[in-house]
mmCIF file of C-alpha atoms and ligand atoms in Angstrom:
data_model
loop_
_atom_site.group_PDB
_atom_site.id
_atom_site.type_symbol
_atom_site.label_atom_id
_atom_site.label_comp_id
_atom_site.label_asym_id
_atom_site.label_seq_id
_atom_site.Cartn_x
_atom_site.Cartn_y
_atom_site.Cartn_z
ATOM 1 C CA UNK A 1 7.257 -7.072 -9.784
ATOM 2 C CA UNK A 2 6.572 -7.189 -13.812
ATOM 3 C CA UNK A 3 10.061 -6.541 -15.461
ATOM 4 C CA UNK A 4 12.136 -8.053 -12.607
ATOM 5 C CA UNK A 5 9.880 -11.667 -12.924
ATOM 6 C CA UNK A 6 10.496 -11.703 -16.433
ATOM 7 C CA UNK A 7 12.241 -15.218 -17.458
ATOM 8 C CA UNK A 8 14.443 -14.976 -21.213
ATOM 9 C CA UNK A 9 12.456 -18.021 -22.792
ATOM 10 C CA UNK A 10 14.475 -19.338 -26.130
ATOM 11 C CA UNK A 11 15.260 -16.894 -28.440
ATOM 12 C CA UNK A 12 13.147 -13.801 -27.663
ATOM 13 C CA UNK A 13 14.900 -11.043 -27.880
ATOM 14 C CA UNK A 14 14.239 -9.631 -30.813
ATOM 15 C CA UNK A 15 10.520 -9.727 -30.081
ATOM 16 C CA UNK A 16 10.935 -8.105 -26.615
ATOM 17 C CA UNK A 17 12.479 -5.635 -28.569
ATOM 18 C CA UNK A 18 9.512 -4.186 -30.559
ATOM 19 C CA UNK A 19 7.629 -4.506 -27.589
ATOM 20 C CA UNK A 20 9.500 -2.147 -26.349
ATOM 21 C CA UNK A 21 10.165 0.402 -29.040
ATOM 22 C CA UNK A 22 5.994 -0.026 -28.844
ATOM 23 C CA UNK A 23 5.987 0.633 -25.112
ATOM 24 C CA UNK A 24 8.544 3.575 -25.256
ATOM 25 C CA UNK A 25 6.500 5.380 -28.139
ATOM 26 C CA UNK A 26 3.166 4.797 -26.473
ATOM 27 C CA UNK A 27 4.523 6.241 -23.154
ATOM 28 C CA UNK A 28 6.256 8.976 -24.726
ATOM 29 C CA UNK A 29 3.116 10.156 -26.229
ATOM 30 C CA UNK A 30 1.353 9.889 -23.392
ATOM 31 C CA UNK A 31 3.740 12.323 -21.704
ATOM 32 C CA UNK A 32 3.029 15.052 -24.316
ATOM 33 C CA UNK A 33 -0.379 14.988 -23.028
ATOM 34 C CA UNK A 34 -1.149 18.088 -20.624
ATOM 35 C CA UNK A 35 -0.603 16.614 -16.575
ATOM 36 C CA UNK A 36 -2.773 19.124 -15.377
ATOM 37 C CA UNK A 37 -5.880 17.395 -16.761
ATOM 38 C CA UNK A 38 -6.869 20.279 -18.784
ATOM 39 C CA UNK A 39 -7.617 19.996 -22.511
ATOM 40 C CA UNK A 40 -8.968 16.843 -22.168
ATOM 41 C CA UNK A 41 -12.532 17.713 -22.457
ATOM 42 C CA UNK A 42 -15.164 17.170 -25.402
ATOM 43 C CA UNK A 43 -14.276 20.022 -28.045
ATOM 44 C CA UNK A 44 -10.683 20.234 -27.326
ATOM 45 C CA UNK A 45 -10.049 19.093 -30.537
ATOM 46 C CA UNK A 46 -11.035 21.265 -32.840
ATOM 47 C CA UNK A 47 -10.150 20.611 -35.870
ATOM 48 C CA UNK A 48 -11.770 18.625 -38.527
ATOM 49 C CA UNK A 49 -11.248 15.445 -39.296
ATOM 50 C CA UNK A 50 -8.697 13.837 -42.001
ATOM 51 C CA UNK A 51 -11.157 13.847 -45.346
ATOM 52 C CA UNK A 52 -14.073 15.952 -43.985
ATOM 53 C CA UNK A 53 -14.977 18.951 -45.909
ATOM 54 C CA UNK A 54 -13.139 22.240 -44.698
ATOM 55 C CA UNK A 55 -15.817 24.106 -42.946
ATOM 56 C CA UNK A 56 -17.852 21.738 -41.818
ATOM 57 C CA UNK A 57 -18.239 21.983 -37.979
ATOM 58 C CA UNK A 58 -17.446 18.260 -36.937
ATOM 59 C CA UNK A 59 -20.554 18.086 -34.521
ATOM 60 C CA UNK A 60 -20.786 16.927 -30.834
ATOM 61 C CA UNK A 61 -20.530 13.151 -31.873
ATOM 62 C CA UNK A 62 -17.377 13.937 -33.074
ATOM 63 C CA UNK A 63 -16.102 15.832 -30.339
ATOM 64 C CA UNK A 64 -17.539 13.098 -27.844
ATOM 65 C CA UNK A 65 -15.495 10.319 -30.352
ATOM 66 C CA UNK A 66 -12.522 12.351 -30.085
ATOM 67 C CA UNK A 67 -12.636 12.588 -26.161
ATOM 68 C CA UNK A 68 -13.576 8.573 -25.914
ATOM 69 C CA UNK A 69 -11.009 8.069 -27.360
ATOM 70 C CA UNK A 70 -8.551 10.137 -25.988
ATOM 71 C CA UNK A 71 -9.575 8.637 -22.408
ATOM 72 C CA UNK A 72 -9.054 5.487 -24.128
ATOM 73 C CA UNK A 73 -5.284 6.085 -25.003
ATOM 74 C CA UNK A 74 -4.782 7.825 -21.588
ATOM 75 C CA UNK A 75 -5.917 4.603 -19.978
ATOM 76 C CA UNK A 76 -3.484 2.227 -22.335
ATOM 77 C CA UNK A 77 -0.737 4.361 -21.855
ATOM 78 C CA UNK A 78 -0.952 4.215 -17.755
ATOM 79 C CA UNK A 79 -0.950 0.467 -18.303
ATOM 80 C CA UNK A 80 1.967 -0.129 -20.474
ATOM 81 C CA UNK A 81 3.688 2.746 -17.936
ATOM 82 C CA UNK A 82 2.347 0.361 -14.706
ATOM 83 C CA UNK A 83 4.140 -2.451 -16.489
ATOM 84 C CA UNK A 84 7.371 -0.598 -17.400
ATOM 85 C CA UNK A 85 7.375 0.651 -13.800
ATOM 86 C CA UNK A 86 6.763 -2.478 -12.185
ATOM 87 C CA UNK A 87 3.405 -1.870 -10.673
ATOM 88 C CA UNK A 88 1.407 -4.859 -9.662
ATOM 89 C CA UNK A 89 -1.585 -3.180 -11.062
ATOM 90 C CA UNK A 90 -2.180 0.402 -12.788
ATOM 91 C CA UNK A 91 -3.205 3.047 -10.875
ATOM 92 C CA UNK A 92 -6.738 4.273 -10.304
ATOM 93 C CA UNK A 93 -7.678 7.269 -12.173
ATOM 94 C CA UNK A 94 -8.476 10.228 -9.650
ATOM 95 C CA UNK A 95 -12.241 11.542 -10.015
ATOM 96 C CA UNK A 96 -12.649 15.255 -11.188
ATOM 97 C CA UNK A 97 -11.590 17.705 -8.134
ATOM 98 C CA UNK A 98 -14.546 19.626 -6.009
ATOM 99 C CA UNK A 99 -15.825 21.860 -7.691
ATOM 100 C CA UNK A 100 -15.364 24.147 -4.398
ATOM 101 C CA UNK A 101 -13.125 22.983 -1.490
ATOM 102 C CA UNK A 102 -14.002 21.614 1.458
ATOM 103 C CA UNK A 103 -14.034 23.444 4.680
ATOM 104 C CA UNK A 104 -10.819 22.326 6.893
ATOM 105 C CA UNK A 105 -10.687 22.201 10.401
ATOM 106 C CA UNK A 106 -8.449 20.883 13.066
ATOM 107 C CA UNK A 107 -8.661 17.574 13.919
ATOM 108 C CA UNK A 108 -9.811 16.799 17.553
ATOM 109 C CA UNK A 109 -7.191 16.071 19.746
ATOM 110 C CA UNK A 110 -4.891 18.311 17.860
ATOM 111 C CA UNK A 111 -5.905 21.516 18.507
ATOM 112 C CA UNK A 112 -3.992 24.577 20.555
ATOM 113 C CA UNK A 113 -5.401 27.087 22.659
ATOM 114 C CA UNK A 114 -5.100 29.695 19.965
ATOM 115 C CA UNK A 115 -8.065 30.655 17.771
ATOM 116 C CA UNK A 116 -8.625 31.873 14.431
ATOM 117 C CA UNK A 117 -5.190 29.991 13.328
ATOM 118 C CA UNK A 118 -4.267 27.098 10.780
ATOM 119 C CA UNK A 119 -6.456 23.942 10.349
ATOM 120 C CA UNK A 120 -4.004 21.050 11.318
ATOM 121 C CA UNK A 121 -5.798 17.978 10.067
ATOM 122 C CA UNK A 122 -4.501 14.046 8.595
ATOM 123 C CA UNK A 123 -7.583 13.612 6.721
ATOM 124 C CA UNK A 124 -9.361 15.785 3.820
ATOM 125 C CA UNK A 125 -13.019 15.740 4.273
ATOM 126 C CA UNK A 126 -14.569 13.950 1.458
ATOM 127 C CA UNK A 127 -16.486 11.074 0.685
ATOM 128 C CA UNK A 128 -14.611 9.978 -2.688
ATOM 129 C CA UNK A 129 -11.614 7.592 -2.633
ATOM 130 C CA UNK A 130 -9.342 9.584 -2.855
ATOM 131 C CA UNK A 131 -5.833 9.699 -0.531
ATOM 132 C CA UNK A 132 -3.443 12.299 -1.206
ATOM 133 C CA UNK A 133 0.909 11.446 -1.638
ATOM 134 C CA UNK A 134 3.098 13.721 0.330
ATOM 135 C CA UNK A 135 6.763 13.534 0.030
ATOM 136 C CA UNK A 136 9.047 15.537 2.455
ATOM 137 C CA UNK A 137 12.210 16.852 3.568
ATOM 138 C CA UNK A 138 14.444 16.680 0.266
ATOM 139 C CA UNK A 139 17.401 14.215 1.027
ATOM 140 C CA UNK A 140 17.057 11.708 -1.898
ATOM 141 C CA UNK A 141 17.003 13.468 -5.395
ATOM 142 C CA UNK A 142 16.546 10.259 -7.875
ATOM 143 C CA UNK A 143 15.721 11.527 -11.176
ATOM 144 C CA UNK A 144 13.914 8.417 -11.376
ATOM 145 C CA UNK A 145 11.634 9.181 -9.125
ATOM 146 C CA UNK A 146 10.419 12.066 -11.447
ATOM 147 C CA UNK A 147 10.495 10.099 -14.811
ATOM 148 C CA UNK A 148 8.074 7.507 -12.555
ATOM 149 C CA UNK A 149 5.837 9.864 -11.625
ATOM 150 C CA UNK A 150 4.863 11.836 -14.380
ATOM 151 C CA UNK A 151 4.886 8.600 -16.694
ATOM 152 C CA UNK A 152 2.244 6.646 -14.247
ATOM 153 C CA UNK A 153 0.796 10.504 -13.690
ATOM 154 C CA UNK A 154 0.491 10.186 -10.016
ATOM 155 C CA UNK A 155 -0.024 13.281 -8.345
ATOM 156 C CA UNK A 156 1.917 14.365 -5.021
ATOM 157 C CA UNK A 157 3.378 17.490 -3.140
ATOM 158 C CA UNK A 158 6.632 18.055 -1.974
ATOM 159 C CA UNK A 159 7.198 19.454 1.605
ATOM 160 C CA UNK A 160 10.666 20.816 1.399
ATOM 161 C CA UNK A 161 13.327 21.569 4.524
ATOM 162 C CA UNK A 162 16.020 24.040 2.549
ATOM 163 C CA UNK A 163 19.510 22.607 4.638
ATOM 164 C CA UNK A 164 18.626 19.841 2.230
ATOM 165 C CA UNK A 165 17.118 21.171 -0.837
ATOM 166 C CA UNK A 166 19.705 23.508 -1.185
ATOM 167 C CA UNK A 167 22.362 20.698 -2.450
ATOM 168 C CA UNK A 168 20.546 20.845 -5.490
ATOM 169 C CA UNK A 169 17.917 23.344 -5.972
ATOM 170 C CA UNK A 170 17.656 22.515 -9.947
ATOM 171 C CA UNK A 171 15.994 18.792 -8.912
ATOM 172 C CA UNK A 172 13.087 20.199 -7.165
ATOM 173 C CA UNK A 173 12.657 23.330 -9.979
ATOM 174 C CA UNK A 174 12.154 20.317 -12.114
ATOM 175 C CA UNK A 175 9.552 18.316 -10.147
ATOM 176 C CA UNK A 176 7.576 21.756 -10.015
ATOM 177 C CA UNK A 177 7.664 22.018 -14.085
ATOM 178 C CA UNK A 178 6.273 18.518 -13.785
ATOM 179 C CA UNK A 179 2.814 19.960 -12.092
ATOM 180 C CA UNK A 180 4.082 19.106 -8.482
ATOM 181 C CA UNK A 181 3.595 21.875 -5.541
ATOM 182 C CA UNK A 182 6.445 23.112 -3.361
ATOM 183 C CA UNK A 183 5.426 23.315 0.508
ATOM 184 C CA UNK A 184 7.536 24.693 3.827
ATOM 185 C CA UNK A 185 8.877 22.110 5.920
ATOM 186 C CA UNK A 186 11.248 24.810 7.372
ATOM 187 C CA UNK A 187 15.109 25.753 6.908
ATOM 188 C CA UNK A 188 16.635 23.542 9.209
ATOM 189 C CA UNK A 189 14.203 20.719 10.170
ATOM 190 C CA UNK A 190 14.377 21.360 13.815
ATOM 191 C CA UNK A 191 11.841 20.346 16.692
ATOM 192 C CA UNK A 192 9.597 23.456 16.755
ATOM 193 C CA UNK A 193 8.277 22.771 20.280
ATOM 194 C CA UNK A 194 11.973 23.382 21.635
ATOM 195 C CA UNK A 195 11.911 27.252 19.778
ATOM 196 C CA UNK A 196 11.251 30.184 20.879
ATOM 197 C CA UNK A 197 8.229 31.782 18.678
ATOM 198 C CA UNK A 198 10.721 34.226 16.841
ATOM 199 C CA UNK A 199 12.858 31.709 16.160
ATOM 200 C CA UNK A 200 9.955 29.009 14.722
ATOM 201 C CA UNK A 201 9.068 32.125 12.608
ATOM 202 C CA UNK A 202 12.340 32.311 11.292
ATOM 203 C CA UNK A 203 12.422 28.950 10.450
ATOM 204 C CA UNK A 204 8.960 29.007 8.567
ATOM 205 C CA UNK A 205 8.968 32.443 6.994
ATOM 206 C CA UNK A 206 12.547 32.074 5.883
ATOM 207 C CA UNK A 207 11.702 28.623 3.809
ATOM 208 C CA UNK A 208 8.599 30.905 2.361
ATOM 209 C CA UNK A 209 11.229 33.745 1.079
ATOM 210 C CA UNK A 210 13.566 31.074 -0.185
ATOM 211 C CA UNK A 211 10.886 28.705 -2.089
ATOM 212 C CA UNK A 212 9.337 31.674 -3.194
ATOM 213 C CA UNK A 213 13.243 33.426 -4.349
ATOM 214 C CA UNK A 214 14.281 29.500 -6.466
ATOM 215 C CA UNK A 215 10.519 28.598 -7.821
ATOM 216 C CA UNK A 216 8.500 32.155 -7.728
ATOM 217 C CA UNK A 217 5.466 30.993 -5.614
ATOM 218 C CA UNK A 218 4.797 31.330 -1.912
ATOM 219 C CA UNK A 219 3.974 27.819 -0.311
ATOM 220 C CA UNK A 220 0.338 27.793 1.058
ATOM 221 C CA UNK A 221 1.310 24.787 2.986
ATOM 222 C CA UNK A 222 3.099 24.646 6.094
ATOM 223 C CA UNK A 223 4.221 21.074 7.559
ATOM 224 C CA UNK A 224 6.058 20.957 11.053
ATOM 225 C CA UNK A 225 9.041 18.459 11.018
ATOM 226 C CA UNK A 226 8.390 15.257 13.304
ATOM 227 C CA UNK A 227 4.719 16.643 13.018
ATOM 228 C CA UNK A 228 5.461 18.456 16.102
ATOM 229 C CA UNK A 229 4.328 21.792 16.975
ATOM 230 C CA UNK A 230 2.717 24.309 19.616
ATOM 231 C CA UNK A 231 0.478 27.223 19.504
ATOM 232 C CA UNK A 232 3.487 29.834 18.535
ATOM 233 C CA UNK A 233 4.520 27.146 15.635
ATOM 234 C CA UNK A 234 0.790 28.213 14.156
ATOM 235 C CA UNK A 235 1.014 31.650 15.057
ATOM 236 C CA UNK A 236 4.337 31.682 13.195
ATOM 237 C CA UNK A 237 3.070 30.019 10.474
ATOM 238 C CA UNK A 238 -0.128 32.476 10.637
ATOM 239 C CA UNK A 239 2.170 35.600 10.406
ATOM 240 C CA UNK A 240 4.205 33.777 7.409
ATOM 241 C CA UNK A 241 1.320 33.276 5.136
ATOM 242 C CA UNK A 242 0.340 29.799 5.608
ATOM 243 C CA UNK A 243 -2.923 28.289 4.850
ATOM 244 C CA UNK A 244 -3.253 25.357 6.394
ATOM 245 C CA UNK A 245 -1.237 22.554 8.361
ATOM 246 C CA UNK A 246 -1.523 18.938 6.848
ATOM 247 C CA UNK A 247 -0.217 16.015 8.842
ATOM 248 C CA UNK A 248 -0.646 12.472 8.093
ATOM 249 C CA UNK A 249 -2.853 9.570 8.565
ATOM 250 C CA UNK A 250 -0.803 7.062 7.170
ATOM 251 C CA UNK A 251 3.403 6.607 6.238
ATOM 252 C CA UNK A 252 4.977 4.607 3.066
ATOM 253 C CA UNK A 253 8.234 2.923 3.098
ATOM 254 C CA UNK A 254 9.692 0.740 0.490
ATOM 255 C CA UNK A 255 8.821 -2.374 2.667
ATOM 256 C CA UNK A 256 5.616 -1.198 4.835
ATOM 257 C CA UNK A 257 3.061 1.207 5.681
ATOM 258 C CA UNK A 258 2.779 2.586 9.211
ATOM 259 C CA UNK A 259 -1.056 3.319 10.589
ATOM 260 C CA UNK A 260 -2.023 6.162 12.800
ATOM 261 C CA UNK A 261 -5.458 4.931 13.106
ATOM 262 C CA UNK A 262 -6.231 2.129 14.958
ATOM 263 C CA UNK A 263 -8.223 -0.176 11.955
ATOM 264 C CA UNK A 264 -4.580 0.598 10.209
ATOM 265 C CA UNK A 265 -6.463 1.011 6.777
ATOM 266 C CA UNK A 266 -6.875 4.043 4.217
ATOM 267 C CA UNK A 267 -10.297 6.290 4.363
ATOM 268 C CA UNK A 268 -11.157 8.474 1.885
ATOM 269 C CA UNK A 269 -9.218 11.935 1.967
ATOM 270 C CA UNK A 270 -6.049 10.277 4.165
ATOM 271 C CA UNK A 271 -2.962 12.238 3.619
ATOM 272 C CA UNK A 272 -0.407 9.518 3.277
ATOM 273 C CA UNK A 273 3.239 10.578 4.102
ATOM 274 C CA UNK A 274 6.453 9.615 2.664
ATOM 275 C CA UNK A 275 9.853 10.540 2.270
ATOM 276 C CA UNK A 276 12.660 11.572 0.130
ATOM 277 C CA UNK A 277 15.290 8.820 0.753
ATOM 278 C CA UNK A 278 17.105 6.446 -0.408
ATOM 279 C CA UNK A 279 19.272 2.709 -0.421
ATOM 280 C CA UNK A 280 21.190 4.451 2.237
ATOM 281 C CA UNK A 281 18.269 5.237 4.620
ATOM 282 C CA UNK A 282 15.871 2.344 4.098
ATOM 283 C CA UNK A 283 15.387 -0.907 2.394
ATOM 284 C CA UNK A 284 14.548 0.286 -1.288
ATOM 285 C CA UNK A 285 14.825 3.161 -3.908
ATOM 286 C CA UNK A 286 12.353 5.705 -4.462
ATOM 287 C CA UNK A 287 10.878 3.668 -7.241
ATOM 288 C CA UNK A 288 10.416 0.726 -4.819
ATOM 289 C CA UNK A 289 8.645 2.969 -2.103
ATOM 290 C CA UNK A 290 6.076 3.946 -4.822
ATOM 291 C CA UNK A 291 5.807 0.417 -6.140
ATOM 292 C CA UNK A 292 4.452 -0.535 -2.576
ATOM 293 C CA UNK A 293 2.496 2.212 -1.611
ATOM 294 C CA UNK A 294 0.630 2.482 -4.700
ATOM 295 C CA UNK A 295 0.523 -1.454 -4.686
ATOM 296 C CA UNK A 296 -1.656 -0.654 -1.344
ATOM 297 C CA UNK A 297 -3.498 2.160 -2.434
ATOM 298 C CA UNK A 298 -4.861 0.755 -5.728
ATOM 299 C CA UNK A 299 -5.570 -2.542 -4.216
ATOM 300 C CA UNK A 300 -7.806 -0.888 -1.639
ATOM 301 C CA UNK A 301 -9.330 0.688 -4.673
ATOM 302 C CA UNK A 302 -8.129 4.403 -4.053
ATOM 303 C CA UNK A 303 -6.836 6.916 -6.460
ATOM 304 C CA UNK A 304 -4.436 9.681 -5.417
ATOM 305 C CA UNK A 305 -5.717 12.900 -6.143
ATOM 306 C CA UNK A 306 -4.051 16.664 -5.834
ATOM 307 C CA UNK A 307 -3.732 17.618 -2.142
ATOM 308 C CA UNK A 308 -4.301 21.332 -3.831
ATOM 309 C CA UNK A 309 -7.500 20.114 -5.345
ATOM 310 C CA UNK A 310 -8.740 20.186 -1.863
ATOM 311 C CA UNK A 311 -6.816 22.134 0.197
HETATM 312 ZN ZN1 LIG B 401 10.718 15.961 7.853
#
């Protein structure tokens, strides 16, 4: 992958050099832009012009110039981050989000006798290529991971179990200032099918009051660990405020991707799960899990888009 290819050919350091003080600046700038997507459109830039008369509105051509070419920057800085990052190619840029959600439901096979509760689903409805990058349980904390992220500007969510988040609570705080979402994956990570229904709803309301106590917001999102649950799990979850309950169509590791369909391929709206781990746990760093799945997704020609854009 890019930098780790990279043969020293004679003397060429010193030109290697500038490209990187060019690289770091260009990336660096690219990071002051708002992640959110906001500001970006035509007329965010106000102001006039260097030499134009004070006054003078600057016009919609000039707006529209200004917004060309700040979509032109946006797209040169996620190359020269693809190439500092060691991405075979750079990431597809996500389409606008719906302008209303779609409607959720539970995905056949994988519904409980109860009514009126959670949508459990592994694929958003939607027809644009989109797939969605969900990392969970909390066990790795690689501040690379972060830098990665918001340089290349890939969106994800975080589903967190507390027994492990709470080694470090300050990593995740700053993943949220980054623009990611927190979401329950319980306290203690247990099998939910093997609880009583008080005890699944201390499990799932008790990771709501403590992501709610370290970053101020109440998850919407509720994800069972193992992907397991039963009809109390989504009653529990119900009772505890949760929205909705999204599973997985897809897993990344650093080496492979695991299917659950049977054409073991990515459709548009797939939630794809991964996980926070590292060298320890699996063949790779966090950076090297994203290299590969994003190596896959972009390949396929999908761009990952907010899960909370649709959900
Ligand atoms: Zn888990």
């Amino acid at each position: 992958m890019g930098l780790r290819y990279e043969k020293p050919r004679g003397v060429r350091h010193p030109r290697r050099a500038v490209a990187t003080a060019l690289l770091v600046a260009a990336v660096a700038s690219a990071c002051a832009a708002p992640s959110d997507g906001s500001g970006g459109g035509p007329g965010a830039q106000g102001r006039p012009a260097p030499g134009q008369p004070q006054g003078q509105p600057q016009g919609a051509s000039g707006a529209l110039n200004a917004y060309v070419e700040k979509i032109r920057k946006q797209r040169a800085a996620r190359v020269l981050a693809a190439k500092k990052w060691g991405l075979d190619r750079p990431p597809l840029e996500a389409p606008a989000p719906p302008a209303v959600k779609p409607k959720i439901t539970t995905r056949k096979g994988f519904e409980t006798d109860g009514e009126g509760l959670p949508p459990v689903f592994t694929t958003v409805p939607t027809k644009e290529k989109v797939v969605f990058l969900t990392i969970d349980d909390g066990a790795e904390k690689d501040p690379e991971l972060l830098r990665m992220m918001s340089e290349l500007r890939i969106p994800y969510s975080a589903f967190l179990s507390d027994y492990l988040v709470k080694e470090d609570y300050g990593y995740f705080k700053k993943m949220q200032d980054a623009g990611v979402s927190l979401h329950n994956h319980t306290l203690n990570h247990r099998y939910m099918p093997g609880l009583s229904y008080t005890a699944q709803k201390r499990e799932i309301c008790g990771m709501q009051d403590t992501i709610q106590k370290r970053y101020g917001k109440r998850p919407s999102l509720f994800r069972p660990p193992y992907g397991n649950y039963n009809e109390n799990t989504l009653r529990a979850a119900k009772a505890c405020g949760v929205k909705a309950v999204p599973l997985w169509a897809s897993e990344a590791f650093p080496d492979r991707m695991e299917w659950r369909e049977w054409d073991r391929d990515l459709h548009p709206g797939d939630i794809v799960l991964t996980h926070f781990r590292g060298k320890e746990d699996w063949k790779g760093s966090m950076p090297d899990m994203i290299r590969r799945v994003m190596s896959t997704i972009t390949a396929k020609g999908y761009a990952v888009a907010r899960l909370e854009d649709y959900v």
